[in-house]
Amino acid sequence: SQEAGLRLPLILDEALATSDGARAEAVADAVLALVAGGRQVLAFTARADEVALWRRAAQRRPDAPVALVSLDGPADGVPLPVTGEGLD
């Protein structure tokens, strides 16, 4: 690995907005591989289709701890799970 020592978080803002479906899926899979390896990633989007894509990608990577949080705030104030219980 090229990284040694401090591993800074990766912050993405509308990272998939200009990608076609196949490329967006590939980017999401690559980002979640980083997450599975221990990298913290914050991905921001206002696009419902992008949220759905991240959800699907997270389902393919159960080894990557992922949580979806709406900045509007879920009714109960608890982050929405992307993997595990409550996914449906």
GROMACS .gro file of C-alpha atoms in nm:
model
   88
    1SER     CA    1   0.000   0.000   0.000
    2GLN     CA    2   0.119   0.351  -0.075
    3GLU     CA    3  -0.046   0.486   0.238
    4ALA     CA    4   0.147   0.484   0.560
    5GLY     CA    5   0.046   0.650   0.883
    6LEU     CA    6  -0.245   0.892   0.887
    7ARG     CA    7  -0.537   0.801   0.661
    8LEU     CA    8  -0.752   1.107   0.600
    9PRO     CA    9  -1.122   1.069   0.524
   10LEU     CA   10  -1.237   1.088   0.164
   11ILE     CA   11  -1.512   1.348   0.110
   12LEU     CA   12  -1.726   1.321  -0.205
   13ASP     CA   13  -1.988   1.575  -0.315
   14GLU     CA   14  -2.216   1.474  -0.603
   15ALA     CA   15  -1.938   1.241  -0.714
   16LEU     CA   16  -2.160   1.030  -0.939
   17ALA     CA   17  -2.374   1.306  -1.090
   18THR     CA   18  -2.195   1.321  -1.426
   19SER     CA   19  -2.131   0.948  -1.467
   20ASP     CA   20  -2.342   0.709  -1.670
   21GLY     CA   21  -2.494   0.415  -1.482
   22ALA     CA   22  -2.212   0.167  -1.541
   23ARG     CA   23  -1.940   0.413  -1.443
   24ALA     CA   24  -2.133   0.530  -1.137
   25GLU     CA   25  -2.170   0.168  -1.020
   26ALA     CA   26  -1.797   0.109  -1.075
   27VAL     CA   27  -1.705   0.422  -0.878
   28ALA     CA   28  -1.940   0.327  -0.593
   29ASP     CA   29  -1.792  -0.024  -0.583
   30ALA     CA   30  -1.437   0.116  -0.575
   31VAL     CA   31  -1.524   0.363  -0.298
   32LEU     CA   32  -1.686   0.087  -0.092
   33ALA     CA   33  -1.375  -0.127  -0.136
   34LEU     CA   34  -1.185   0.158   0.033
   35VAL     CA   35  -1.446   0.162   0.310
   36ALA     CA   36  -1.412  -0.214   0.357
   37GLY     CA   37  -1.039  -0.154   0.397
   38GLY     CA   38  -1.097   0.092   0.679
   39ARG     CA   39  -1.115   0.428   0.499
   40GLN     CA   40  -1.379   0.672   0.623
   41VAL     CA   41  -1.581   0.816   0.334
   42LEU     CA   42  -1.843   1.089   0.346
   43ALA     CA   43  -2.051   1.109   0.029
   44PHE     CA   44  -2.297   1.395  -0.013
   45THR     CA   45  -2.577   1.409  -0.269
   46ALA     CA   46  -2.916   1.568  -0.317
   47ARG     CA   47  -3.009   1.319  -0.590
   48ALA     CA   48  -3.249   1.036  -0.503
   49ASP     CA   49  -3.112   0.822  -0.788
   50GLU     CA   50  -2.762   0.852  -0.645
   51VAL     CA   51  -2.886   0.754  -0.298
   52ALA     CA   52  -3.046   0.444  -0.453
   53LEU     CA   53  -2.720   0.362  -0.633
   54TRP     CA   54  -2.517   0.387  -0.308
   55ARG     CA   55  -2.778   0.165  -0.139
   56ARG     CA   56  -2.744  -0.103  -0.409
   57ALA     CA   57  -2.365  -0.085  -0.396
   58ALA     CA   58  -2.369  -0.121  -0.016
   59GLN     CA   59  -2.583  -0.433  -0.046
   60ARG     CA   60  -2.313  -0.586  -0.267
   61ARG     CA   61  -2.045  -0.504  -0.005
   62PRO     CA   62  -2.169  -0.632   0.333
   63ASP     CA   63  -1.808  -0.604   0.456
   64ALA     CA   64  -1.820  -0.224   0.419
   65PRO     CA   65  -1.989  -0.054   0.716
   66VAL     CA   66  -2.226   0.200   0.562
   67ALA     CA   67  -2.496   0.428   0.702
   68LEU     CA   68  -2.723   0.663   0.512
   69VAL     CA   69  -2.807   0.986   0.692
   70SER     CA   70  -3.060   1.235   0.563
   71LEU     CA   71  -2.961   1.592   0.644
   72ASP     CA   72  -3.332   1.670   0.654
   73GLY     CA   73  -3.330   1.428   0.945
   74PRO     CA   74  -3.523   1.106   0.972
   75ALA     CA   75  -3.837   1.131   1.184
   76ASP     CA   76  -3.681   0.948   1.478
   77GLY     CA   77  -3.340   1.118   1.451
   78VAL     CA   78  -3.159   0.786   1.393
   79PRO     CA   79  -2.940   0.735   1.082
   80LEU     CA   80  -3.109   0.521   0.819
   81PRO     CA   81  -2.933   0.184   0.780
   82VAL     CA   82  -2.810   0.092   0.436
   83THR     CA   83  -2.710  -0.261   0.526
   84GLY     CA   84  -2.863  -0.497   0.777
   85GLU     CA   85  -3.194  -0.462   0.956
   86GLY     CA   86  -3.439  -0.200   0.838
   87LEU     CA   87  -3.311  -0.200   0.481
   88ASP     CA   88  -3.651  -0.275   0.327
   0.00000   0.00000   0.00000
